[in-house]
CSV table of C-alpha atoms in Angstrom, one decimal:
chain,number,residue,atom,x,y,z
A,293,UNK,CA,-47.7,-37.9,-18.6
A,294,UNK,CA,-46.4,-40.3,-16.1
A,295,UNK,CA,-44.2,-38.3,-14.1
A,296,UNK,CA,-41.0,-40.5,-13.5
A,297,UNK,CA,-41.1,-42.1,-9.7
A,298,UNK,CA,-39.1,-39.3,-7.4
A,299,UNK,CA,-36.4,-41.8,-5.2
A,300,UNK,CA,-34.5,-41.1,-2.0
A,301,UNK,CA,-31.6,-39.2,-1.3
A,302,UNK,CA,-29.8,-41.4,1.0
A,303,UNK,CA,-26.6,-40.7,3.3
A,304,UNK,CA,-24.9,-42.1,6.0
A,305,UNK,CA,-21.1,-42.4,8.6
A,306,UNK,CA,-20.8,-45.0,11.5
A,307,UNK,CA,-18.7,-42.3,14.5
A,308,UNK,CA,-17.0,-43.7,17.0
A,309,UNK,CA,-17.5,-43.4,21.1
A,310,UNK,CA,-15.7,-40.8,21.9
A,311,UNK,CA,-17.6,-37.4,22.6
A,312,UNK,CA,-16.4,-35.7,18.9
A,313,UNK,CA,-18.8,-38.0,17.6
A,314,UNK,CA,-21.5,-35.7,17.6
A,315,UNK,CA,-20.7,-32.7,16.5
A,316,UNK,CA,-19.4,-34.7,13.4
A,317,UNK,CA,-22.3,-35.6,13.1
A,318,UNK,CA,-24.4,-32.3,13.2
A,319,UNK,CA,-21.5,-31.0,10.6
A,320,UNK,CA,-22.3,-34.5,8.3
A,321,UNK,CA,-26.0,-33.2,8.5
A,322,UNK,CA,-26.1,-29.8,8.3
A,323,UNK,CA,-23.1,-31.4,4.6
A,324,UNK,CA,-26.6,-33.2,3.8
A,325,UNK,CA,-29.0,-30.8,4.1
A,326,UNK,CA,-26.7,-28.0,2.4
A,327,UNK,CA,-25.9,-30.4,-0.1
A,328,UNK,CA,-29.7,-31.1,-1.1
A,329,UNK,CA,-31.0,-27.9,-0.6
A,330,UNK,CA,-33.3,-28.3,2.3
A,331,UNK,CA,-32.8,-25.2,4.3
A,332,UNK,CA,-35.9,-25.4,6.0
A,333,UNK,CA,-36.5,-26.5,9.3
A,334,UNK,CA,-32.1,-28.1,9.3
A,335,UNK,CA,-32.6,-25.6,12.5
A,336,UNK,CA,-34.7,-28.2,14.8
A,337,UNK,CA,-32.9,-31.4,12.3
A,338,UNK,CA,-29.8,-30.8,13.7
A,339,UNK,CA,-31.3,-30.9,17.0
A,340,UNK,CA,-32.1,-33.7,16.9
A,341,UNK,CA,-29.5,-35.5,15.6
A,342,UNK,CA,-27.9,-33.6,18.3
A,343,UNK,CA,-30.2,-34.9,21.4
A,344,UNK,CA,-29.9,-38.8,19.5
A,345,UNK,CA,-26.7,-38.7,18.2
A,346,UNK,CA,-25.6,-38.2,22.4
A,347,UNK,CA,-28.5,-40.3,23.8
A,348,UNK,CA,-26.6,-43.0,21.6
A,349,UNK,CA,-22.6,-42.2,23.1
A,350,UNK,CA,-24.4,-41.7,26.1
A,351,UNK,CA,-27.0,-45.0,26.5
A,352,UNK,CA,-26.1,-46.9,23.8
A,353,UNK,CA,-22.9,-47.4,22.5
A,354,UNK,CA,-21.4,-50.5,24.1
A,355,UNK,CA,-16.7,-49.8,24.9
A,356,UNK,CA,-15.4,-50.5,21.5
A,357,UNK,CA,-18.1,-49.9,19.9
A,358,UNK,CA,-20.4,-46.7,17.4
A,359,UNK,CA,-22.8,-45.1,16.0
A,360,UNK,CA,-24.5,-45.7,12.6
A,361,UNK,CA,-26.7,-42.1,11.6
A,362,UNK,CA,-28.6,-42.5,8.8
A,363,UNK,CA,-30.4,-39.4,6.9
A,364,UNK,CA,-33.1,-40.2,3.6
A,365,UNK,CA,-35.0,-37.3,1.7
A,366,UNK,CA,-37.5,-39.2,-0.1
A,367,UNK,CA,-40.0,-37.6,-2.8
A,368,UNK,CA,-42.5,-35.3,-0.6
A,369,UNK,CA,-39.8,-33.5,1.0
A,370,UNK,CA,-39.2,-35.6,4.2
A,371,UNK,CA,-36.8,-36.7,5.9
A,372,UNK,CA,-36.0,-39.2,8.5
A,373,UNK,CA,-33.0,-39.0,10.5
A,374,UNK,CA,-31.5,-42.6,12.0
A,375,UNK,CA,-29.5,-43.0,15.3
A,376,UNK,CA,-28.5,-47.5,15.1
A,377,UNK,CA,-26.7,-48.5,18.2
A,378,UNK,CA,-26.1,-51.6,19.0
A,379,UNK,CA,-26.5,-51.2,22.9
A,380,UNK,CA,-29.9,-52.8,24.6
A,381,UNK,CA,-32.6,-51.0,26.6
A,382,UNK,CA,-35.7,-48.9,26.5
A,383,UNK,CA,-35.9,-45.9,24.8
A,384,UNK,CA,-39.0,-43.6,25.8
A,385,UNK,CA,-39.3,-40.0,27.4
A,386,UNK,CA,-37.8,-39.9,31.0
A,387,UNK,CA,-40.4,-37.6,34.7
A,388,UNK,CA,-37.7,-35.0,34.0
A,389,UNK,CA,-37.8,-32.7,36.7
A,390,UNK,CA,-38.0,-28.4,36.2
A,391,UNK,CA,-35.0,-29.5,38.4
A,392,UNK,CA,-33.0,-31.7,36.5
A,393,UNK,CA,-29.6,-31.6,34.2
A,394,UNK,CA,-30.6,-34.5,32.0
A,395,UNK,CA,-33.0,-36.2,30.3
A,396,UNK,CA,-35.0,-33.9,27.9
A,397,UNK,CA,-32.7,-35.0,24.7
A,398,UNK,CA,-36.4,-37.3,23.6
A,399,UNK,CA,-38.4,-34.6,25.0
A,400,UNK,CA,-36.7,-32.2,22.8
A,401,UNK,CA,-36.9,-34.6,19.7
A,402,UNK,CA,-40.8,-35.4,20.7
A,403,UNK,CA,-41.6,-31.8,20.1
A,404,UNK,CA,-39.3,-30.6,17.7
A,405,UNK,CA,-40.1,-33.6,14.6
A,406,UNK,CA,-43.5,-34.3,13.2
A,407,UNK,CA,-43.1,-38.7,14.6
A,408,UNK,CA,-40.6,-40.3,16.5
A,409,UNK,CA,-40.4,-43.7,17.4
A,410,UNK,CA,-37.7,-47.1,18.1
A,411,UNK,CA,-37.2,-50.7,15.6
A,412,UNK,CA,-34.7,-53.1,17.3
A,413,UNK,CA,-31.3,-54.2,14.9
A,414,UNK,CA,-29.6,-56.6,16.3
A,415,UNK,CA,-28.3,-56.1,18.4
A,416,UNK,CA,-29.4,-53.2,19.3
A,417,UNK,CA,-31.7,-50.9,18.3
A,418,UNK,CA,-32.8,-47.8,16.3
A,419,UNK,CA,-33.8,-44.4,17.8
A,420,UNK,CA,-35.6,-41.9,14.3
A,421,UNK,CA,-37.4,-39.2,14.5
A,422,UNK,CA,-39.3,-37.7,10.7
A,423,UNK,CA,-39.8,-34.0,9.8
A,424,UNK,CA,-43.0,-33.8,7.3
A,425,UNK,CA,-41.7,-31.0,4.4
A,426,UNK,CA,-38.3,-30.6,5.6
A,427,UNK,CA,-37.6,-30.8,2.0
A,428,UNK,CA,-39.5,-27.3,1.2
């Protein structure tokens, strides 16, 4: 008997350039995880959503624009988080000193997610992270 292929489940939402958008993105992600019965690693996922959304607002969203949050749960339980913005610039983990109050967001994403990276879009970029087995 052949098993039916499992198609990924995707949810996405667009947010304005507004500091409240980070909270709304995190809430949206939490609701998606609950609807998908994906509670394993949810704290890590939600923290990464917050960090990527914050970085998009601070570094990647020009005035008058916003960012897109896309969550994809694959049939194997892997979860991909993407934040699309229209801003220029390279993305990397800065050298943050112990006294620094900023610069640790991507360091947290790199530590919590199984993979992360940056993709191109025109205009802007996609910063993503993945969690293997987040689907429980």
